[in-house]
Structures are given as C-alpha cells and as structure tokens.
Amino acid sequence: MAIAPRPIRAFFAPVRSLFVGDASAGVLLILVAAAAMLLANSPMAHEYHQLFHGTLSLTPVAKLDTLHLWVNDGLMAIFFFVVGLEVKREWIEGQLSSAEQRRLPVLAAAAGMIVPALVYLFFVQGDAQQLTQGWAIPAATDIAFAMGVLGLLGNRVPGSLRLFLLTVAIVDDIGAVLIIAIAYTAGIKLGWLIAALVVVAVMLTLNRMRVKTVVPFLLLALVLWYFVLNSGVHATIAGVVAALTIPMRGKDDDTMLERLEHGLAPWSAYLIVPVFGFANAGVNLSGIGLEGVFAPLPLAIAAGLFLGKQTGIVLAIFIANLIGFAPRPHGASWPEIWGVSILCGIGFTMSLFIGELAFPGYRLLIDEAKIGILLGSVCSAVVGYAILRMTTAHPGDEPGSARSA
C-alpha cells in the first residue's frame, strides 16, 4: 500500500487524532455543546427546554421533578464518584502520592483557582452584589476537554506536560468539590446530615472489615446520595465521599477501587458528562442579544478562564522553579508550559455545574454564565492549541520522533 506524502499526512494528522487517544472524549463534548446550542436556537428550542425543564408526571424522588434535576443531582453524582475514585488512587499510589510530587500541581492548581476568581471579581465590581456569587465559576478545569485538545497534538507535547496537566486538573477537581460543599451549601437539615454521616461510618466500617464484595458499598452509596440530597448539601458531594470509602490496599492489580474506576470511567466520559453538557450548554441567544453577550457576567467569566488561569499557573510554576520549591515539568520549555497553562482555562463541565449553583432561579444569569464559560473555554482551547502547535518541535507523525507520555 502506498504511503501518503508527508505534507498530506501532516495535514490530516489532527483529523486522525480526533478519534484516538485522549482526544475522543473532549471532541464528543465539543459536538454535544454545539448540538445543544443549535437546538436551543432552532425551531425546536421549546421542545429542547421542555425535555429537560418540564415537570415529570412521575418521579421516584419528589425533589427531582425534572429531567434537568435528575441529570445534575443524579447522574452527576456518578461523575463525582468517579472523580473521587481517581483522586483517592492518585493520592495513595499515583502522581500525588508523595509530598514532592504534590508540590507543583497543588501550588499551580491553587493559583489557577485564586487568580481567576480575583479576575472575575475585578470585572464584576460595582455591579449587582448577586454577581459576586459566581466567583468560583472560572476556577475549575475540565479534564476531558483539556486532555482532548492536548490529544489533537499527538506526541508533540512532552510527556511531563501531559502528566502535569492531568494532575493539576485532578487537584482542581478537589478544590471544586470543596468549593461546592462549602460555598454553595445553604439551609442544612441536621437530621438528614446526621443520617448521612451514619451511612459513611458504616461504609468505613465495611472497609476496615475488609469486605470484598462491591454490592454493599454501592447500595450504601445510593442511600448516602438520598440522605445528602435531602440534607441541603449538594447531592453530588455524596459521590465523592462514597468513593473515598471504597477499599484500596497495597498495589494490587485488581483492587475494588480500580475495578470500579475502570468500569465506570468510560460511562462517565462518554455518557454522563456528554448528557450533562447537552442538558446544560444550550442557551437561547434571541432574548439576550449582543448586550447580554458582552455583559459584565460573561466577560468576567471568560476573562477569569482565559486570562486568570494562565496567569496564575504560569506565575506559580515560575516562582516555584525560581526559589527551588519545585522544578518545572522536565523537558518542557516555557512556551510549552504557557500553552498548557492556557488549556487549563477550559472550564466546561465543572464551570457549568457551579454556574447552576451560583444563580439558582435566575435563568438570565445562568444563561449569561454559560455564554461566558463557552467563550472562555473556546478561547483557551484555540489559543492554547495554536501556541503548542507552534512551539512544540517534536512532531509525532514520523516513526522514532514521538516523545513518550
């Protein structure tokens, strides 16, 4: 079979990358978000809205009376469960298992959450006090989306930077979960919360007793979710807490935690997150207009994601490397570090989720927040990709030229 000339292979390399490696889940999110936007601004806009926000005639949980609530409070609890499993595994035996390994990702993630929040608050100062509730929207990085864009570059990017982006995003998720639990929890019902704590205690006891069957843990996780849902704490926190009780001992190849993570991760990446994106990304622009697109809220979020993320992360890495606190990623140039830092400004999933929590009942603000998230995420994806494409000098299209990730 004839081999295509090098220029042709180079031209089609990004297209080929769409369907392999890290890129597929991120590309699926892009397609789902685009589909949601098209439907929300088409003659089917009413049907799209009714599908997710219309009251269900029958629901097994009274608090979840729309499909949108089932997606955000139900399905997303499974997503957070997978996040919790991943965090626990990385903390015990992965890239966050030692203080030395944790230094740079934790510092970069912290700066990458604080600076975007400050940028956001700067842009909304002088506006309605209510807008300050959205300070955490630009603080999170979407792992699937960011790794998807990085995947389009094949092996051009040093493996150390891929690992850095992944660990920063994981620490970012920890921060986002804490923010949701602390900043967006109100009206706690003590009885339900105590019941939830009892369930957690039982799950920890099963862990200590070395119970090897997964069924009791999953059943108790479901009970925990129901109790937390009624406690006033956001239901998805139950997913993270339940994940932290799942047993993982030593470095066996077949622990319960790893079986669950490997089994659920594809469902989370290719079903749950896309369904969430489809349910939440659609914004009807007809009632917003240009003044809504360039209103303080969407501009603040977009600036926080695009400007705040890269500024905070690059400064953190530069200072840590300068004072010897933690070296910069091995084999990575500063332009490459800059490009990956920009990709951290892709905040799709977590940002949409926090946006719904920040402005409950205010549809216009939620829609404006979605516009800002999409603007900031798209700018971060396009500019980050372009910079990495121009600055990485290690194309993976030729045999022997790939750099191992």
mmCIF file of C-alpha atoms in Angstrom:
data_model
loop_
_atom_site.group_PDB
_atom_site.id
_atom_site.type_symbol
_atom_site.label_atom_id
_atom_site.label_comp_id
_atom_site.label_asym_id
_atom_site.label_seq_id
_atom_site.Cartn_x
_atom_site.Cartn_y
_atom_site.Cartn_z
ATOM 1 C CA MET A 1 0.000 0.000 0.000
ATOM 2 C CA ALA A 2 1.370 3.377 -0.994
ATOM 3 C CA ILE A 3 2.260 5.736 1.827
ATOM 4 C CA ALA A 4 0.813 9.243 1.591
ATOM 5 C CA PRO A 5 3.355 12.031 1.125
ATOM 6 C CA ARG A 6 4.497 13.714 4.317
ATOM 7 C CA PRO A 7 2.649 17.043 3.717
ATOM 8 C CA ILE A 8 -0.642 15.161 3.275
ATOM 9 C CA ARG A 9 -0.050 13.086 6.415
ATOM 10 C CA ALA A 10 0.809 16.231 8.350
ATOM 11 C CA PHE A 11 -2.341 17.959 7.101
ATOM 12 C CA PHE A 12 -4.627 15.120 8.172
ATOM 13 C CA ALA A 13 -2.824 14.345 11.459
ATOM 14 C CA PRO A 14 -5.156 16.498 13.596
ATOM 15 C CA VAL A 15 -8.209 14.863 11.965
ATOM 16 C CA ARG A 16 -6.830 11.397 12.648
ATOM 17 C CA SER A 17 -6.137 12.398 16.253
ATOM 18 C CA LEU A 18 -9.804 13.212 16.808
ATOM 19 C CA PHE A 19 -10.665 9.550 17.050
ATOM 20 C CA VAL A 20 -7.784 8.147 19.078
ATOM 21 C CA GLY A 21 -6.112 8.585 22.441
ATOM 22 C CA ASP A 22 -7.051 11.444 24.727
ATOM 23 C CA ALA A 23 -8.980 13.409 22.116
ATOM 24 C CA SER A 24 -12.207 11.454 21.659
ATOM 25 C CA ALA A 25 -13.960 12.353 24.935
ATOM 26 C CA GLY A 26 -13.094 16.026 24.513
ATOM 27 C CA VAL A 27 -14.265 16.091 20.904
ATOM 28 C CA LEU A 28 -17.528 14.435 21.937
ATOM 29 C CA LEU A 29 -18.063 17.246 24.456
ATOM 30 C CA ILE A 30 -17.472 19.847 21.741
ATOM 31 C CA LEU A 31 -20.023 18.183 19.452
ATOM 32 C CA VAL A 32 -22.571 17.851 22.255
ATOM 33 C CA ALA A 33 -22.187 21.510 23.270
ATOM 34 C CA ALA A 34 -22.576 22.593 19.644
ATOM 35 C CA ALA A 35 -25.700 20.434 19.263
ATOM 36 C CA ALA A 36 -27.210 21.922 22.422
ATOM 37 C CA MET A 37 -26.568 25.474 21.189
ATOM 38 C CA LEU A 38 -28.066 24.705 17.781
ATOM 39 C CA LEU A 39 -31.201 23.168 19.272
ATOM 40 C CA ALA A 40 -31.634 25.997 21.772
ATOM 41 C CA ASN A 41 -31.623 28.484 18.878
ATOM 42 C CA SER A 42 -33.700 26.470 16.420
ATOM 43 C CA PRO A 43 -37.444 25.984 15.878
ATOM 44 C CA MET A 44 -37.080 23.080 18.357
ATOM 45 C CA ALA A 45 -35.966 25.369 21.184
ATOM 46 C CA HIS A 46 -39.232 24.919 23.094
ATOM 47 C CA GLU A 47 -39.027 21.129 22.850
ATOM 48 C CA TYR A 48 -35.386 21.202 23.972
ATOM 49 C CA HIS A 49 -36.294 23.316 27.013
ATOM 50 C CA GLN A 50 -39.322 21.192 27.867
ATOM 51 C CA LEU A 51 -37.321 17.983 27.613
ATOM 52 C CA PHE A 52 -35.100 18.976 30.498
ATOM 53 C CA HIS A 53 -37.132 21.545 32.444
ATOM 54 C CA GLY A 54 -40.672 20.271 32.001
ATOM 55 C CA THR A 55 -42.177 18.774 35.179
ATOM 56 C CA LEU A 56 -42.150 14.977 35.188
ATOM 57 C CA SER A 57 -45.513 13.293 35.648
ATOM 58 C CA LEU A 58 -43.870 10.518 37.642
ATOM 59 C CA THR A 59 -40.633 10.585 39.640
ATOM 60 C CA PRO A 60 -39.363 8.220 42.358
ATOM 61 C CA VAL A 61 -37.740 11.155 44.214
ATOM 62 C CA ALA A 62 -40.014 14.121 44.910
ATOM 63 C CA LYS A 63 -37.158 16.668 44.942
ATOM 64 C CA LEU A 64 -36.137 15.648 41.423
ATOM 65 C CA ASP A 65 -39.208 16.535 39.390
ATOM 66 C CA THR A 66 -37.447 17.464 36.113
ATOM 67 C CA LEU A 67 -35.016 15.629 33.866
ATOM 68 C CA HIS A 68 -32.560 18.506 34.364
ATOM 69 C CA LEU A 69 -32.509 17.863 38.119
ATOM 70 C CA TRP A 70 -32.042 14.131 37.563
ATOM 71 C CA VAL A 71 -29.046 14.865 35.338
ATOM 72 C CA ASN A 72 -27.436 17.467 37.617
ATOM 73 C CA ASP A 73 -28.192 15.877 41.001
ATOM 74 C CA GLY A 74 -28.385 12.221 39.985
ATOM 75 C CA LEU A 75 -26.181 11.342 37.025
ATOM 76 C CA MET A 76 -23.538 13.856 38.061
ATOM 77 C CA ALA A 77 -23.238 12.128 41.436
ATOM 78 C CA ILE A 78 -21.804 9.182 39.483
ATOM 79 C CA PHE A 79 -19.381 11.548 37.735
ATOM 80 C CA PHE A 80 -18.253 12.859 41.124
ATOM 81 C CA PHE A 81 -17.974 9.267 42.379
ATOM 82 C CA VAL A 82 -15.518 8.536 39.543
ATOM 83 C CA VAL A 83 -13.637 11.761 40.361
ATOM 84 C CA GLY A 84 -13.393 10.636 43.984
ATOM 85 C CA LEU A 85 -12.064 7.208 42.968
ATOM 86 C CA GLU A 86 -9.442 8.833 40.740
ATOM 87 C CA VAL A 87 -8.369 11.281 43.434
ATOM 88 C CA LYS A 88 -8.028 8.522 46.040
ATOM 89 C CA ARG A 89 -5.996 6.315 43.712
ATOM 90 C CA GLU A 90 -3.684 9.155 42.700
ATOM 91 C CA TRP A 91 -3.254 10.213 46.329
ATOM 92 C CA ILE A 92 -2.382 6.701 47.542
ATOM 93 C CA GLU A 93 -0.154 5.383 44.777
ATOM 94 C CA GLY A 94 -0.259 7.781 41.835
ATOM 95 C CA GLN A 95 1.149 11.165 40.898
ATOM 96 C CA LEU A 96 0.006 12.763 44.173
ATOM 97 C CA SER A 97 1.299 10.047 46.488
ATOM 98 C CA SER A 98 4.329 11.921 47.823
ATOM 99 C CA ALA A 99 4.858 15.451 49.104
ATOM 100 C CA GLU A 100 7.469 16.080 46.424
ATOM 101 C CA GLN A 101 5.094 15.030 43.642
ATOM 102 C CA ARG A 102 2.245 17.088 45.075
ATOM 103 C CA ARG A 103 4.108 20.382 45.413
ATOM 104 C CA LEU A 104 3.903 21.790 41.905
ATOM 105 C CA PRO A 105 0.403 20.539 40.923
ATOM 106 C CA VAL A 106 -1.121 21.707 44.214
ATOM 107 C CA LEU A 107 0.559 25.114 44.019
ATOM 108 C CA ALA A 108 -0.327 25.570 40.344
ATOM 109 C CA ALA A 109 -3.919 24.420 40.865
ATOM 110 C CA ALA A 110 -4.352 26.740 43.862
ATOM 111 C CA ALA A 111 -3.006 29.727 41.918
ATOM 112 C CA GLY A 112 -5.118 28.632 38.955
ATOM 113 C CA MET A 113 -8.238 28.893 41.117
ATOM 114 C CA ILE A 114 -7.427 32.018 43.138
ATOM 115 C CA VAL A 115 -6.308 34.284 40.283
ATOM 116 C CA PRO A 116 -9.342 33.542 38.037
ATOM 117 C CA ALA A 117 -11.628 34.273 40.992
ATOM 118 C CA LEU A 118 -9.864 37.602 41.554
ATOM 119 C CA VAL A 119 -10.086 38.458 37.849
ATOM 120 C CA TYR A 120 -13.795 37.634 37.930
ATOM 121 C CA LEU A 121 -14.400 39.830 40.981
ATOM 122 C CA PHE A 122 -12.454 42.673 39.348
ATOM 123 C CA PHE A 123 -14.715 42.588 36.291
ATOM 124 C CA VAL A 124 -17.990 42.491 38.256
ATOM 125 C CA GLN A 125 -17.049 45.134 40.840
ATOM 126 C CA GLY A 126 -19.650 47.887 41.025
ATOM 127 C CA ASP A 127 -22.331 45.625 39.556
ATOM 128 C CA ALA A 128 -25.096 43.778 41.377
ATOM 129 C CA GLN A 129 -23.929 42.164 44.595
ATOM 130 C CA GLN A 130 -25.505 38.939 43.395
ATOM 131 C CA LEU A 131 -22.910 38.576 40.629
ATOM 132 C CA THR A 132 -20.187 38.010 43.229
ATOM 133 C CA GLN A 133 -21.789 34.609 43.925
ATOM 134 C CA GLY A 134 -20.283 33.381 40.665
ATOM 135 C CA TRP A 135 -16.661 33.899 41.736
ATOM 136 C CA ALA A 136 -15.912 30.156 41.573
ATOM 137 C CA ILE A 137 -17.253 29.594 38.042
ATOM 138 C CA PRO A 138 -13.886 30.208 36.286
ATOM 139 C CA ALA A 139 -11.927 28.305 38.931
ATOM 140 C CA ALA A 140 -12.246 24.765 37.516
ATOM 141 C CA THR A 141 -10.530 22.931 34.645
ATOM 142 C CA ASP A 142 -12.364 20.369 32.515
ATOM 143 C CA ILE A 143 -10.113 17.284 32.361
ATOM 144 C CA ALA A 144 -11.770 15.627 29.346
ATOM 145 C CA PHE A 145 -11.946 18.813 27.288
ATOM 146 C CA ALA A 146 -8.386 19.944 28.076
ATOM 147 C CA MET A 147 -6.857 16.500 27.549
ATOM 148 C CA GLY A 148 -8.893 16.210 24.352
ATOM 149 C CA VAL A 149 -7.324 19.341 22.900
ATOM 150 C CA LEU A 150 -3.902 18.133 24.012
ATOM 151 C CA GLY A 151 -4.647 14.803 22.336
ATOM 152 C CA LEU A 152 -5.069 16.576 18.989
ATOM 153 C CA LEU A 153 -1.337 17.340 19.102
ATOM 154 C CA GLY A 154 -0.397 13.665 19.246
ATOM 155 C CA ASN A 155 3.055 13.179 20.792
ATOM 156 C CA ARG A 156 4.298 16.685 20.050
ATOM 157 C CA VAL A 157 3.846 17.719 23.690
ATOM 158 C CA PRO A 158 6.362 16.389 26.254
ATOM 159 C CA GLY A 159 5.003 13.595 28.435
ATOM 160 C CA SER A 160 5.872 15.580 31.561
ATOM 161 C CA LEU A 161 3.454 18.322 30.478
ATOM 162 C CA ARG A 162 0.653 15.844 29.792
ATOM 163 C CA LEU A 163 1.149 14.466 33.294
ATOM 164 C CA PHE A 164 1.294 17.977 34.733
ATOM 165 C CA LEU A 165 -1.999 18.974 33.081
ATOM 166 C CA LEU A 166 -3.689 15.807 34.323
ATOM 167 C CA THR A 167 -2.509 16.208 37.934
ATOM 168 C CA VAL A 168 -3.377 19.928 38.023
ATOM 169 C CA ALA A 169 -6.870 19.113 36.750
ATOM 170 C CA ILE A 170 -7.264 16.414 39.420
ATOM 171 C CA VAL A 171 -6.226 18.796 42.203
ATOM 172 C CA ASP A 172 -8.517 21.362 40.576
ATOM 173 C CA ASP A 173 -11.398 18.906 40.931
ATOM 174 C CA ILE A 174 -10.636 18.508 44.633
ATOM 175 C CA GLY A 175 -10.784 22.280 45.019
ATOM 176 C CA ALA A 176 -14.036 22.499 43.061
ATOM 177 C CA VAL A 177 -15.656 19.817 45.229
ATOM 178 C CA LEU A 178 -14.626 21.692 48.395
ATOM 179 C CA ILE A 179 -15.990 24.942 46.964
ATOM 180 C CA ILE A 180 -19.330 23.311 46.160
ATOM 181 C CA ALA A 181 -19.522 21.775 49.641
ATOM 182 C CA ILE A 182 -18.592 24.989 51.478
ATOM 183 C CA ALA A 183 -19.642 27.958 49.349
ATOM 184 C CA TYR A 184 -22.791 26.614 47.712
ATOM 185 C CA THR A 185 -24.467 24.850 50.606
ATOM 186 C CA ALA A 186 -27.293 26.563 52.474
ATOM 187 C CA GLY A 187 -30.160 25.549 54.733
ATOM 188 C CA ILE A 188 -28.656 22.352 56.131
ATOM 189 C CA LYS A 189 -31.158 19.921 57.633
ATOM 190 C CA LEU A 190 -29.335 18.397 60.558
ATOM 191 C CA GLY A 191 -31.359 15.175 60.799
ATOM 192 C CA TRP A 192 -30.670 14.166 57.203
ATOM 193 C CA LEU A 193 -26.992 15.142 57.563
ATOM 194 C CA ILE A 194 -26.572 13.002 60.698
ATOM 195 C CA ALA A 195 -28.194 10.080 58.879
ATOM 196 C CA ALA A 196 -25.730 10.579 56.013
ATOM 197 C CA LEU A 197 -22.799 10.568 58.449
ATOM 198 C CA VAL A 198 -24.059 7.280 59.939
ATOM 199 C CA VAL A 199 -24.050 5.737 56.459
ATOM 200 C CA VAL A 200 -20.488 6.956 55.896
ATOM 201 C CA ALA A 201 -19.466 5.403 59.217
ATOM 202 C CA VAL A 202 -20.979 2.065 58.136
ATOM 203 C CA MET A 203 -19.124 2.208 54.802
ATOM 204 C CA LEU A 204 -15.845 2.940 56.586
ATOM 205 C CA THR A 205 -16.515 0.006 58.916
ATOM 206 C CA LEU A 206 -17.024 -2.288 55.926
ATOM 207 C CA ASN A 207 -13.713 -1.015 54.583
ATOM 208 C CA ARG A 208 -11.950 -1.755 57.871
ATOM 209 C CA MET A 209 -13.545 -5.215 57.945
ATOM 210 C CA ARG A 210 -12.019 -5.851 54.517
ATOM 211 C CA VAL A 211 -15.350 -6.641 52.891
ATOM 212 C CA LYS A 212 -14.505 -7.696 49.344
ATOM 213 C CA THR A 213 -17.987 -7.533 47.786
ATOM 214 C CA VAL A 214 -18.814 -4.306 45.998
ATOM 215 C CA VAL A 215 -22.612 -4.605 46.290
ATOM 216 C CA PRO A 216 -22.911 -3.392 49.931
ATOM 217 C CA PHE A 217 -20.786 -0.332 49.122
ATOM 218 C CA LEU A 218 -22.884 0.572 46.078
ATOM 219 C CA LEU A 219 -26.195 0.105 47.911
ATOM 220 C CA LEU A 220 -24.992 2.238 50.813
ATOM 221 C CA ALA A 221 -23.674 4.834 48.345
ATOM 222 C CA LEU A 222 -27.191 5.091 46.912
ATOM 223 C CA VAL A 223 -28.648 5.552 50.406
ATOM 224 C CA LEU A 224 -25.976 8.142 51.169
ATOM 225 C CA TRP A 225 -26.870 10.041 47.997
ATOM 226 C CA TYR A 226 -30.551 10.155 49.007
ATOM 227 C CA PHE A 227 -29.751 11.389 52.512
ATOM 228 C CA VAL A 228 -27.345 14.063 51.267
ATOM 229 C CA LEU A 229 -29.879 15.156 48.618
ATOM 230 C CA ASN A 230 -32.340 15.913 51.414
ATOM 231 C CA SER A 231 -29.775 17.416 53.800
ATOM 232 C CA GLY A 232 -29.178 20.711 51.998
ATOM 233 C CA VAL A 233 -25.623 19.760 50.965
ATOM 234 C CA HIS A 234 -25.448 19.271 47.211
ATOM 235 C CA ALA A 235 -26.170 15.639 46.346
ATOM 236 C CA THR A 236 -23.078 15.195 44.178
ATOM 237 C CA ILE A 237 -20.856 15.546 47.258
ATOM 238 C CA ALA A 238 -22.180 12.121 48.261
ATOM 239 C CA GLY A 239 -20.433 10.678 45.206
ATOM 240 C CA VAL A 240 -17.028 11.932 46.310
ATOM 241 C CA VAL A 241 -17.497 10.887 49.955
ATOM 242 C CA ALA A 242 -18.694 7.421 48.970
ATOM 243 C CA ALA A 243 -15.688 6.978 46.659
ATOM 244 C CA LEU A 244 -13.279 7.741 49.492
ATOM 245 C CA THR A 245 -14.659 4.799 51.493
ATOM 246 C CA ILE A 246 -14.006 2.259 48.722
ATOM 247 C CA PRO A 247 -11.163 -0.118 49.700
ATOM 248 C CA MET A 248 -7.754 0.186 48.113
ATOM 249 C CA ARG A 249 -4.917 -1.605 49.824
ATOM 250 C CA GLY A 250 -1.370 -2.022 48.664
ATOM 251 C CA LYS A 251 -0.576 -2.014 44.978
ATOM 252 C CA ASP A 252 -2.612 -4.978 43.788
ATOM 253 C CA ASP A 253 -3.549 -5.048 40.154
ATOM 254 C CA ASP A 254 -7.191 -5.789 40.916
ATOM 255 C CA THR A 255 -8.416 -3.699 43.868
ATOM 256 C CA MET A 256 -12.103 -2.872 44.288
ATOM 257 C CA LEU A 257 -11.382 0.820 43.732
ATOM 258 C CA GLU A 258 -9.570 0.230 40.457
ATOM 259 C CA ARG A 259 -12.245 -2.187 39.207
ATOM 260 C CA LEU A 260 -14.924 0.396 39.867
ATOM 261 C CA GLU A 261 -12.905 3.218 38.341
ATOM 262 C CA HIS A 262 -12.079 1.264 35.187
ATOM 263 C CA GLY A 263 -15.662 0.084 34.882
ATOM 264 C CA LEU A 264 -17.311 3.467 35.434
ATOM 265 C CA ALA A 265 -14.815 5.849 33.808
ATOM 266 C CA PRO A 266 -15.916 5.159 30.199
ATOM 267 C CA TRP A 267 -19.587 5.560 31.166
ATOM 268 C CA SER A 268 -18.739 8.847 32.873
ATOM 269 C CA ALA A 269 -16.663 10.205 29.981
ATOM 270 C CA TYR A 270 -18.826 9.042 27.091
ATOM 271 C CA LEU A 271 -22.346 9.126 28.520
ATOM 272 C CA ILE A 272 -22.792 11.039 31.793
ATOM 273 C CA VAL A 273 -20.667 14.102 31.011
ATOM 274 C CA PRO A 274 -21.997 14.430 27.422
ATOM 275 C CA VAL A 275 -25.596 14.142 28.686
ATOM 276 C CA PHE A 276 -24.819 16.807 31.294
ATOM 277 C CA GLY A 277 -23.268 19.005 28.608
ATOM 278 C CA PHE A 278 -26.253 18.540 26.322
ATOM 279 C CA ALA A 279 -28.669 19.392 29.146
ATOM 280 C CA ASN A 280 -26.769 22.476 30.294
ATOM 281 C CA ALA A 281 -24.882 24.041 27.364
ATOM 282 C CA GLY A 282 -27.893 25.167 25.342
ATOM 283 C CA VAL A 283 -28.526 28.929 25.537
ATOM 284 C CA ASN A 284 -31.250 30.713 23.586
ATOM 285 C CA LEU A 285 -29.491 33.842 22.348
ATOM 286 C CA SER A 286 -32.622 35.500 20.961
ATOM 287 C CA GLY A 287 -33.552 37.027 24.312
ATOM 288 C CA ILE A 288 -30.012 38.029 25.218
ATOM 289 C CA GLY A 289 -28.594 39.978 22.281
ATOM 290 C CA LEU A 290 -25.114 41.472 21.976
ATOM 291 C CA GLU A 291 -25.537 43.477 25.162
ATOM 292 C CA GLY A 292 -26.064 40.195 27.011
ATOM 293 C CA VAL A 293 -23.066 38.514 25.386
ATOM 294 C CA PHE A 294 -20.819 41.406 26.426
ATOM 295 C CA ALA A 295 -22.449 41.959 29.815
ATOM 296 C CA PRO A 296 -20.230 42.044 32.934
ATOM 297 C CA LEU A 297 -21.019 38.438 33.926
ATOM 298 C CA PRO A 298 -19.987 36.609 30.717
ATOM 299 C CA LEU A 299 -16.965 38.882 30.276
ATOM 300 C CA ALA A 300 -15.874 38.277 33.868
ATOM 301 C CA ILE A 301 -16.125 34.501 33.472
ATOM 302 C CA ALA A 302 -14.388 34.463 30.079
ATOM 303 C CA ALA A 303 -11.587 36.694 31.406
ATOM 304 C CA GLY A 304 -11.223 34.544 34.512
ATOM 305 C CA LEU A 305 -10.894 31.380 32.458
ATOM 306 C CA PHE A 306 -8.706 32.714 29.665
ATOM 307 C CA LEU A 307 -6.573 35.340 31.443
ATOM 308 C CA GLY A 308 -6.776 34.297 35.080
ATOM 309 C CA LYS A 309 -5.962 30.619 34.630
ATOM 310 C CA GLN A 310 -2.844 31.071 32.533
ATOM 311 C CA THR A 311 -1.578 33.957 34.664
ATOM 312 C CA GLY A 312 -1.991 32.104 37.944
ATOM 313 C CA ILE A 313 -0.492 28.826 36.755
ATOM 314 C CA VAL A 314 2.488 30.278 34.866
ATOM 315 C CA LEU A 315 3.376 32.579 37.777
ATOM 316 C CA ALA A 316 3.114 29.696 40.251
ATOM 317 C CA ILE A 317 5.417 27.497 38.157
ATOM 318 C CA PHE A 318 7.893 30.339 37.552
ATOM 319 C CA ILE A 319 8.133 31.284 41.235
ATOM 320 C CA ALA A 320 8.288 27.652 42.425
ATOM 321 C CA ASN A 321 11.088 26.931 39.939
ATOM 322 C CA LEU A 322 12.922 30.180 40.781
ATOM 323 C CA ILE A 323 13.034 29.653 44.545
ATOM 324 C CA GLY A 324 13.653 25.892 44.277
ATOM 325 C CA PHE A 325 10.327 24.896 45.842
ATOM 326 C CA ALA A 326 9.501 22.622 42.898
ATOM 327 C CA PRO A 327 11.142 22.288 39.465
ATOM 328 C CA ARG A 328 9.169 22.990 36.311
ATOM 329 C CA PRO A 329 7.989 19.936 34.303
ATOM 330 C CA HIS A 330 11.007 18.052 32.970
ATOM 331 C CA GLY A 331 11.921 18.662 29.336
ATOM 332 C CA ALA A 332 9.292 21.377 28.858
ATOM 333 C CA SER A 333 10.114 24.847 27.547
ATOM 334 C CA TRP A 334 8.444 27.964 28.918
ATOM 335 C CA PRO A 335 6.365 28.494 25.743
ATOM 336 C CA GLU A 336 5.108 24.901 26.068
ATOM 337 C CA ILE A 337 4.285 25.492 29.737
ATOM 338 C CA TRP A 338 2.439 28.655 28.732
ATOM 339 C CA GLY A 339 0.406 26.773 26.126
ATOM 340 C CA VAL A 340 -0.643 24.049 28.570
ATOM 341 C CA SER A 341 -1.483 26.689 31.200
ATOM 342 C CA ILE A 342 -3.855 28.299 28.714
ATOM 343 C CA LEU A 343 -5.543 24.927 28.134
ATOM 344 C CA CYS A 344 -6.287 24.845 31.871
ATOM 345 C CA GLY A 345 -8.722 27.683 31.137
ATOM 346 C CA ILE A 346 -11.128 25.187 29.551
ATOM 347 C CA GLY A 347 -13.725 25.018 32.316
ATOM 348 C CA PHE A 348 -16.706 23.439 30.606
ATOM 349 C CA THR A 349 -18.196 20.731 32.873
ATOM 350 C CA MET A 350 -17.365 21.971 36.384
ATOM 351 C CA SER A 351 -17.919 25.612 35.433
ATOM 352 C CA LEU A 352 -21.390 24.868 34.032
ATOM 353 C CA PHE A 353 -22.170 22.921 37.178
ATOM 354 C CA ILE A 354 -21.052 25.709 39.521
ATOM 355 C CA GLY A 355 -22.872 28.271 37.367
ATOM 356 C CA GLU A 356 -26.169 26.466 38.025
ATOM 357 C CA LEU A 357 -25.447 26.507 41.768
ATOM 358 C CA ALA A 358 -24.319 30.139 41.892
ATOM 359 C CA PHE A 359 -27.515 31.664 40.487
ATOM 360 C CA PRO A 360 -30.406 29.333 41.422
ATOM 361 C CA GLY A 361 -33.686 30.514 39.944
ATOM 362 C CA TYR A 362 -32.103 33.298 37.856
ATOM 363 C CA ARG A 363 -32.360 31.946 34.329
ATOM 364 C CA LEU A 364 -30.883 35.029 32.649
ATOM 365 C CA LEU A 365 -27.771 34.983 34.859
ATOM 366 C CA ILE A 366 -27.333 31.247 34.333
ATOM 367 C CA ASP A 367 -27.573 31.727 30.556
ATOM 368 C CA GLU A 368 -25.096 34.630 30.667
ATOM 369 C CA ALA A 369 -22.763 32.447 32.748
ATOM 370 C CA LYS A 370 -22.989 29.705 30.106
ATOM 371 C CA ILE A 371 -22.042 32.214 27.396
ATOM 372 C CA GLY A 372 -19.018 33.317 29.413
ATOM 373 C CA ILE A 373 -17.983 29.703 30.038
ATOM 374 C CA LEU A 374 -18.253 28.836 26.344
ATOM 375 C CA LEU A 375 -16.363 31.988 25.291
ATOM 376 C CA GLY A 376 -13.564 31.463 27.814
ATOM 377 C CA SER A 377 -13.283 27.744 27.125
ATOM 378 C CA VAL A 378 -13.233 28.134 23.331
ATOM 379 C CA CYS A 379 -10.618 30.926 23.511
ATOM 380 C CA SER A 380 -8.479 28.829 25.853
ATOM 381 C CA ALA A 381 -8.781 25.748 23.619
ATOM 382 C CA VAL A 382 -7.993 27.549 20.352
ATOM 383 C CA VAL A 383 -5.166 29.769 21.632
ATOM 384 C CA GLY A 384 -3.633 27.018 23.781
ATOM 385 C CA TYR A 385 -3.660 24.599 20.845
ATOM 386 C CA ALA A 386 -2.171 27.212 18.492
ATOM 387 C CA ILE A 387 0.663 28.083 20.866
ATOM 388 C CA LEU A 388 1.525 24.423 21.479
ATOM 389 C CA ARG A 389 1.315 23.686 17.766
ATOM 390 C CA MET A 390 3.784 26.491 17.034
ATOM 391 C CA THR A 391 6.174 25.961 19.944
ATOM 392 C CA THR A 392 6.460 22.169 20.210
ATOM 393 C CA ALA A 393 9.221 20.920 17.944
ATOM 394 C CA HIS A 394 8.671 17.194 18.400
ATOM 395 C CA PRO A 395 6.016 16.046 15.906
ATOM 396 C CA GLY A 396 4.804 12.506 16.491
ATOM 397 C CA ASP A 397 3.915 11.860 12.858
ATOM 398 C CA GLU A 398 7.231 10.260 11.940
ATOM 399 C CA PRO A 399 8.496 6.936 13.336
ATOM 400 C CA GLY A 400 11.005 7.412 16.103
ATOM 401 C CA SER A 401 10.134 11.032 16.677
ATOM 402 C CA ALA A 402 7.432 10.541 19.288
ATOM 403 C CA ARG A 403 8.150 11.516 22.829
ATOM 404 C CA SER A 404 6.788 9.102 25.340
ATOM 405 C CA ALA A 405 3.954 10.246 27.500
#
